[in-house]
Tab-separated table of C-alpha atoms and ligand atoms in Angstrom:
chain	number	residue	atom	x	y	z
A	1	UNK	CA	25.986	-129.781	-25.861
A	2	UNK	CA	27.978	-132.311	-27.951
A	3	UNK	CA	25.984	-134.052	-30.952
A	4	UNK	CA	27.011	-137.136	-32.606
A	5	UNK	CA	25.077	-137.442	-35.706
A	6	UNK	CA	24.551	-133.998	-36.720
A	7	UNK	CA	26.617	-130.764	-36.842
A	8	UNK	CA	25.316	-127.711	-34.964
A	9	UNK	CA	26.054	-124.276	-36.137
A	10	UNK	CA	25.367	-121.201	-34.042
A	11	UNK	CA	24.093	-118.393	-35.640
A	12	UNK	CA	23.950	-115.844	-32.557
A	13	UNK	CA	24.821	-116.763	-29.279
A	14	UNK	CA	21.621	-116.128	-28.198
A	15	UNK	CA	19.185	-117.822	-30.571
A	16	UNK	CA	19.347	-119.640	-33.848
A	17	UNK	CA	21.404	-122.651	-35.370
A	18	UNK	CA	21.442	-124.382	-38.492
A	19	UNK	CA	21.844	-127.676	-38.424
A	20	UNK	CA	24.336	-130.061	-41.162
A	21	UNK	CA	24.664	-133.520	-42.002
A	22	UNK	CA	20.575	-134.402	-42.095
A	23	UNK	CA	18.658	-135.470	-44.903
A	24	UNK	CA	14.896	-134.634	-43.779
A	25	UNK	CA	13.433	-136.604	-47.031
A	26	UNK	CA	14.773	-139.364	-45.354
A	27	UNK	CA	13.189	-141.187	-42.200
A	28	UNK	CA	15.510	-140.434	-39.651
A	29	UNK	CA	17.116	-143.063	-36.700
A	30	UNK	CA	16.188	-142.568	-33.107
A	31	UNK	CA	19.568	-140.831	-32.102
A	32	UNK	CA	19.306	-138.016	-35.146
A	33	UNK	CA	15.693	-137.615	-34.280
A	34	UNK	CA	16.703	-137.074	-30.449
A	35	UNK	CA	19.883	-134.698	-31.540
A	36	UNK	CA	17.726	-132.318	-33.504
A	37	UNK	CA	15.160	-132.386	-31.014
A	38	UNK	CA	17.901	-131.401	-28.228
A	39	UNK	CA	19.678	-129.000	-30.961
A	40	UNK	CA	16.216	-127.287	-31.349
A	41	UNK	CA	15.425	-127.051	-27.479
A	42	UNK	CA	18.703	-125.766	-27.142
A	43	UNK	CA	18.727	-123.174	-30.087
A	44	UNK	CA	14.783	-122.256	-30.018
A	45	UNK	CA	14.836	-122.196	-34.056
A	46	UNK	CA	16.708	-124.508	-36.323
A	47	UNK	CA	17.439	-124.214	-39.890
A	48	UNK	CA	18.102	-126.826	-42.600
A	49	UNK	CA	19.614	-126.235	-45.936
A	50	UNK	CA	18.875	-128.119	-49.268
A	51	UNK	CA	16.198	-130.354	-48.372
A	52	UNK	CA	13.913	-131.545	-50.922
A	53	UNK	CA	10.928	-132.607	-49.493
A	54	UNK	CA	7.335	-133.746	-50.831
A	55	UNK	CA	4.788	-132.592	-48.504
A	56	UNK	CA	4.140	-136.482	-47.263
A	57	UNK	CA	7.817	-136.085	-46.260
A	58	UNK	CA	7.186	-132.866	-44.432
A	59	UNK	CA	3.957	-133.996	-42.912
A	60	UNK	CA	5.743	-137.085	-41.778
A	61	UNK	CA	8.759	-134.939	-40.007
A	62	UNK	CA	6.648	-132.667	-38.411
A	63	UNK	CA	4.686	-136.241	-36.561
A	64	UNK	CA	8.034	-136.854	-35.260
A	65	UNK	CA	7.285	-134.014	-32.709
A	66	UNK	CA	3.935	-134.851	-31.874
A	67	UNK	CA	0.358	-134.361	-33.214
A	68	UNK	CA	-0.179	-132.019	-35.860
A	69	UNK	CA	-1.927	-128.420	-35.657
A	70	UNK	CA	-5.192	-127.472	-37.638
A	71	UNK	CA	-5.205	-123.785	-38.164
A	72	UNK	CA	-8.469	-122.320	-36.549
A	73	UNK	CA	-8.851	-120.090	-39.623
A	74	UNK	CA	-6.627	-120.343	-42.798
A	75	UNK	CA	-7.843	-122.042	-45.813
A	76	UNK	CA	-6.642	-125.638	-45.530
A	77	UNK	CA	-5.664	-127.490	-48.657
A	78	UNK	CA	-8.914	-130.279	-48.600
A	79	UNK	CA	-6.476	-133.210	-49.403
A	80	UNK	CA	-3.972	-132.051	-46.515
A	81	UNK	CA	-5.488	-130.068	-44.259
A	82	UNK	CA	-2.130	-130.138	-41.882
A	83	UNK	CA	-0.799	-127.996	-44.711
A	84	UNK	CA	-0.255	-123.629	-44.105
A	85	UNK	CA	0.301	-122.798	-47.550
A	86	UNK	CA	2.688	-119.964	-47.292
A	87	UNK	CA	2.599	-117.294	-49.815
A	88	UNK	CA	2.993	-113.467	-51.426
A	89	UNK	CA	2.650	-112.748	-55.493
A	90	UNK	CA	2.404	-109.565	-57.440
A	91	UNK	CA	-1.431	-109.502	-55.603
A	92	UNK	CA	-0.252	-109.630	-52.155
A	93	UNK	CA	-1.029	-106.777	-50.222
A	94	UNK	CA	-0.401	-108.521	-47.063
A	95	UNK	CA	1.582	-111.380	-45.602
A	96	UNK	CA	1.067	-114.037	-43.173
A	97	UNK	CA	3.563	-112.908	-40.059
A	98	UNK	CA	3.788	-109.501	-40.741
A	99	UNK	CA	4.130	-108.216	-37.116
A	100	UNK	CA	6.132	-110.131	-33.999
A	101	UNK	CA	3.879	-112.878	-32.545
A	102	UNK	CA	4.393	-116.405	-31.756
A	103	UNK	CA	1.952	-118.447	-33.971
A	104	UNK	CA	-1.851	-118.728	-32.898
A	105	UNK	CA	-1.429	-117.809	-29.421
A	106	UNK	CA	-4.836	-117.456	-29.360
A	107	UNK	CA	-5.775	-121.047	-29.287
A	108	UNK	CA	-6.319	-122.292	-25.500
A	109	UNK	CA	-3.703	-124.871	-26.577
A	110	UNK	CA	-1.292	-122.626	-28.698
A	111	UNK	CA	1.054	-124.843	-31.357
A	112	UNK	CA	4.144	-126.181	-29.270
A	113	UNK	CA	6.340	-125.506	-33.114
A	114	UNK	CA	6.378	-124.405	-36.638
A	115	UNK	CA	7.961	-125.742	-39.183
A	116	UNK	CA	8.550	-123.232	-42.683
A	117	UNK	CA	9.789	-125.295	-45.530
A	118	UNK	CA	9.986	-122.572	-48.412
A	119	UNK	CA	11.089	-123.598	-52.216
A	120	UNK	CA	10.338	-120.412	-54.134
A	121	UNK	CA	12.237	-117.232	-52.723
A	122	UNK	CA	12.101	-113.508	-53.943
A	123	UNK	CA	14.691	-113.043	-57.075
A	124	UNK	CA	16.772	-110.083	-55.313
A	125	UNK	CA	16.612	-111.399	-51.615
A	126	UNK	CA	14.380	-110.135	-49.586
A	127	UNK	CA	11.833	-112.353	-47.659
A	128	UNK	CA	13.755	-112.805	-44.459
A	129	UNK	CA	12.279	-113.787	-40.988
A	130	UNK	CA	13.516	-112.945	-38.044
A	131	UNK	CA	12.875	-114.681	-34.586
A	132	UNK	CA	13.347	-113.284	-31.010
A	133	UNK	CA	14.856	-115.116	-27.966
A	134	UNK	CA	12.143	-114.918	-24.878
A	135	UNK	CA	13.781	-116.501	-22.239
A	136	UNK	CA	16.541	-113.637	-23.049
A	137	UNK	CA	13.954	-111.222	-23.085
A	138	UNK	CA	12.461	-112.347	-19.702
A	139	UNK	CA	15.385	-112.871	-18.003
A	140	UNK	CA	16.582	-108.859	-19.009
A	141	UNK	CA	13.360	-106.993	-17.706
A	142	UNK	CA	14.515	-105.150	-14.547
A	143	UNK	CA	13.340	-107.950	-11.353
A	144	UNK	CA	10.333	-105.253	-10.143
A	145	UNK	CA	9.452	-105.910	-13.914
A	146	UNK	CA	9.818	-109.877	-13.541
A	147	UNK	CA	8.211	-109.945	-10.216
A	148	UNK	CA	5.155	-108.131	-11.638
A	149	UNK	CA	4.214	-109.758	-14.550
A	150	UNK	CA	4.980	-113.739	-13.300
A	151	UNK	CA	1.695	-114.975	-12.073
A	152	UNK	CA	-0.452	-112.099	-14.515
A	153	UNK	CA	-2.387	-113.303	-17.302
A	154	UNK	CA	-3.099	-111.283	-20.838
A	155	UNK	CA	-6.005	-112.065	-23.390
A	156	UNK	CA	-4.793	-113.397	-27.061
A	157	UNK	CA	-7.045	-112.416	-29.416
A	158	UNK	CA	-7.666	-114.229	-33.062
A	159	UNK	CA	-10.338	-112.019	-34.266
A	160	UNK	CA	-9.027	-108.918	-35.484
A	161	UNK	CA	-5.616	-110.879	-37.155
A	162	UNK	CA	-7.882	-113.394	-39.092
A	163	UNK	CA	-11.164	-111.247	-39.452
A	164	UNK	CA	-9.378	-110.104	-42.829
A	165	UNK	CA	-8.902	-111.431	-46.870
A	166	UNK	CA	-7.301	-114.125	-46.838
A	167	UNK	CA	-8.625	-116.159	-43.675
A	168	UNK	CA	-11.722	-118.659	-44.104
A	169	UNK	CA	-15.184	-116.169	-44.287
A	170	UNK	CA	-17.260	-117.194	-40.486
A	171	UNK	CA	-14.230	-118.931	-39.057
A	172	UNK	CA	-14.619	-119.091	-35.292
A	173	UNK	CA	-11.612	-116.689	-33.950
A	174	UNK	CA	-10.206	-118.352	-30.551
A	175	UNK	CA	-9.656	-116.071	-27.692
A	176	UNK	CA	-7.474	-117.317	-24.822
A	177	UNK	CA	-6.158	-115.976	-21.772
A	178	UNK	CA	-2.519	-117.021	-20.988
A	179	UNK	CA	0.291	-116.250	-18.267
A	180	UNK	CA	2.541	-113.419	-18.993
A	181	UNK	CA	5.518	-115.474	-18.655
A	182	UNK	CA	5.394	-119.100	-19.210
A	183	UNK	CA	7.226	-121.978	-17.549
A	184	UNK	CA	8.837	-124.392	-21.053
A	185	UNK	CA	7.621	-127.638	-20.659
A	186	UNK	CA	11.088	-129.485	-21.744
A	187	UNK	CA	13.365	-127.157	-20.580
A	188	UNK	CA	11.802	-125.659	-17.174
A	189	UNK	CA	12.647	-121.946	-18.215
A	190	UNK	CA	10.760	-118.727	-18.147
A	191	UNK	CA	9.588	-117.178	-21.117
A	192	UNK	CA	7.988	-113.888	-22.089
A	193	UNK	CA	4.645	-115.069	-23.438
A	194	UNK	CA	3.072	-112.128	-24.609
A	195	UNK	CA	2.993	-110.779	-28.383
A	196	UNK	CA	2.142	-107.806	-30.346
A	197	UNK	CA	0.176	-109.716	-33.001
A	198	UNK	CA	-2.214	-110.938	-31.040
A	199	UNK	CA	-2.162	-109.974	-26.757
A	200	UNK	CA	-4.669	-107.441	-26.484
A	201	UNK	CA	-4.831	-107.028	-22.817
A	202	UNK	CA	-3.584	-107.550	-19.801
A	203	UNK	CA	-6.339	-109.065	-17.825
A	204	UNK	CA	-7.061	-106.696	-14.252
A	205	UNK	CA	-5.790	-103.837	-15.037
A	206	UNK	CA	-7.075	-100.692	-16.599
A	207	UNK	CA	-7.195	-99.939	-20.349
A	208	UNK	CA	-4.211	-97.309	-20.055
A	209	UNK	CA	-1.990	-99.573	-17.503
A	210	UNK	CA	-2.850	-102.427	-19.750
A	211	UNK	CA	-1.911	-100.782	-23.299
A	212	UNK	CA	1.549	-99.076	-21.256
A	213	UNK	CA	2.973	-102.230	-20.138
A	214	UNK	CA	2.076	-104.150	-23.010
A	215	UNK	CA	4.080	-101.686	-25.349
A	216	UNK	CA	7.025	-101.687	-22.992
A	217	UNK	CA	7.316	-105.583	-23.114
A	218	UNK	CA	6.940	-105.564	-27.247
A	219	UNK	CA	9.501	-102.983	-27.706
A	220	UNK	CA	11.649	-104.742	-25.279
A	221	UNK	CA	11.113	-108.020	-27.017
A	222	UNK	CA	11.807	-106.586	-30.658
A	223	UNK	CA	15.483	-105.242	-29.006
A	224	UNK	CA	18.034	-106.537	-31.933
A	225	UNK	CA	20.254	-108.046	-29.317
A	226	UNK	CA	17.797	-110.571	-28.881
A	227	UNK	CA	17.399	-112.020	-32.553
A	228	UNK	CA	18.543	-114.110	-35.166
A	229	UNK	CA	17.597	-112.903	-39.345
A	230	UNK	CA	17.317	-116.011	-41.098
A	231	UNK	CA	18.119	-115.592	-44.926
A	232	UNK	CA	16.351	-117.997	-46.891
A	233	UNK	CA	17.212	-120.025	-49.926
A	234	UNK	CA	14.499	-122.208	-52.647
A	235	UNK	CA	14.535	-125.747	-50.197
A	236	UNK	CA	15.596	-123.965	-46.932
A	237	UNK	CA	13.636	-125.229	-43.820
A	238	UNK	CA	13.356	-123.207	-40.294
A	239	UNK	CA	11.771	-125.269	-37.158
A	240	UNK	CA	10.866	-122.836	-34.548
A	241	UNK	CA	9.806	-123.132	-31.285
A	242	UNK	CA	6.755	-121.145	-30.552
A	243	UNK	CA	6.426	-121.343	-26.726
A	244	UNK	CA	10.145	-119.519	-26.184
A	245	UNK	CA	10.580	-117.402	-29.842
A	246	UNK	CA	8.561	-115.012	-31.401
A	247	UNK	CA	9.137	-114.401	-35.347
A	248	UNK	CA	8.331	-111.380	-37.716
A	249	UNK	CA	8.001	-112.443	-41.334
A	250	UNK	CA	9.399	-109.508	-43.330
A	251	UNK	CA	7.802	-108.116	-46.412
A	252	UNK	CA	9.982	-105.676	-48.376
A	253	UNK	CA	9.806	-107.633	-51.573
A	254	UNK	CA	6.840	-106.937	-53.396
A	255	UNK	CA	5.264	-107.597	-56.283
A	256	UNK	CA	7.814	-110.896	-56.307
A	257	UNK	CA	6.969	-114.462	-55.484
A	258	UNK	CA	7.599	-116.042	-51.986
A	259	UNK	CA	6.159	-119.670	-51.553
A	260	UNK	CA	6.280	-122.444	-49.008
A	261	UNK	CA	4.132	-124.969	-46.699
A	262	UNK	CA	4.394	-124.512	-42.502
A	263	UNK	CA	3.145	-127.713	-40.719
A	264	UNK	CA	2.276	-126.908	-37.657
A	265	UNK	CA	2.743	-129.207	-34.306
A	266	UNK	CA	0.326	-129.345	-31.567
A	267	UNK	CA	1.247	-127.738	-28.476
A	268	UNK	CA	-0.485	-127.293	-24.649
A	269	UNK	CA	-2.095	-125.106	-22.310
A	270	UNK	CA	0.571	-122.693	-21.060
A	271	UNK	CA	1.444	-122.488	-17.364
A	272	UNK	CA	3.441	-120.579	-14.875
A	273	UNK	CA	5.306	-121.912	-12.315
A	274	UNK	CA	7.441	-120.381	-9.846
A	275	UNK	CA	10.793	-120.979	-9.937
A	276	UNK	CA	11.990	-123.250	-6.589
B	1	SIN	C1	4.591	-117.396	-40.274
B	1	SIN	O1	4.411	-118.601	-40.182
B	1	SIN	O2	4.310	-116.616	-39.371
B	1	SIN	C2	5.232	-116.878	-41.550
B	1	SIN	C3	6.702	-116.877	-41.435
B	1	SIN	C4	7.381	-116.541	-42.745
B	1	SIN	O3	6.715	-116.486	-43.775
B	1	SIN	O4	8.594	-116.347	-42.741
């Protein structure tokens, strides 16, 4: 793809680009808006360098994709409740995003995209996320694989990620059940659609055949071949796309500081179809 307003640069060849020549503090013109958007779809997460943004300004470039997301169970900040504050300190035992998942699958409508916008960063690096192609990791399961899984549906689960410290006390924890592999909206591809953070079950089929397949797919998904590490810097911003990546937020920097706000865009119900 050619792009006219921005510069695109590859990261991997299979997922991951960051993206020059934008100024996200700044409202952008149709034709950048429509360039990122294609740049994203293109390169399932996009990064941004140096942008220093209030959180209207985030808030307000997240609306550019669509409605925003309310989290079913984080604590929301009361004046901006669009706001996923983002954060690990000397107290942190845990982190949100610990484990590979694609963000609150559990929702019957899970969020179409995230966007991370981090300004403090651990002193001695450290902090990195990494994100996972799934159209790549559908499209190199074996075809009995493929053929087996395209039509199933699994259970996503909220209860036992946000029944923890942390999360908002009596929260109601969605529980969804979603195709295996889901047709992209925009793009018409076939994704892997299942996650280790929160698929629980693979609906019609035994306990045993259900926790077997399940940990083939998750240790086929977390292959290295398939992902992008993103290293980030104080004003760094990553827009991922949760319906075809999957991200693991890495923690190897305690007791240091890591803070930032996600906002969160509203996504659909997932579907399958068949491929003409
Ligand atoms: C998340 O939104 O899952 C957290 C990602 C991160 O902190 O890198």
């Amino acid at each position: 793809m050619t792009y006219q307003t921005i510069e695109v640069r590859k990261l991997t060849p299979v997922i991951g680009a960051e993206i020059y020549g934008v100024d996200l503090s700044k409202p952008l013109g149709n034709q950048q808006f429509q360039e990122i958007h294609d740049a994203w779809m293109e390169n399932l997460v996009i990064f941004f360098r140096d942008q220093q943004l209030t959180v209207d300004q985030h808030l307000d470039f997240g609306r550019r994709f669509g409605k925003l997301h309310l989290h079913p169970a984080a604590h929301q900040p009361e004046k901006n409740p669009e706001i996923l504050i983002i954060k690990a300190d000397e107290k942190s035992k845990h982190v949100a995003g610990e484990e590979w998942h694609s963000d609150v699958s559990c929702d019957a409508e899970p969020p179409m995209g995230s966007l991370l916008h981090l300004t403090e960063v651990p002193p001695d690096g450290g902090g990195d996320t990494m994100f996972a192609n799934m159209y790549r990791a559908y499209e190199t399961l074996s075809e009995p694989i493929r053929k087996m899984i395209s039509g199933m549906k699994a259970v996503h689960d909220g209860k036992h990620v946000y029944e923890r410290p942390g999360y908002r006390e009596g929260a109601m924890y969605p529980r969804s059940e979603h195709p295996m592999v889901r047709t992209h909206p925009v793009t018409g591809r076939q994704a892997l659609f299942v996650n280790r953070g929160f698929t629980t079950r693979i609906v019609g089929l035994s306990r045993n055949e259900s926790a077997a397949i399940l940990e083939m797919l998750y240790r086929h998904i977390e292959m290295p071949e398939l992902c992008v590490r993103f290293k980030w810097q104080p004003n760094s911003m990553a827009c991922w796309d949760n319906r075809c990546a999957q991200h693991h937020a890495l923690f190897d920097y305690f007791p240091h500081r890591r803070y930032g706000h996600r906002v969160t865009v509203a996504g659909d119900k997932p579907f399958y179809r068949a491929a003409a």
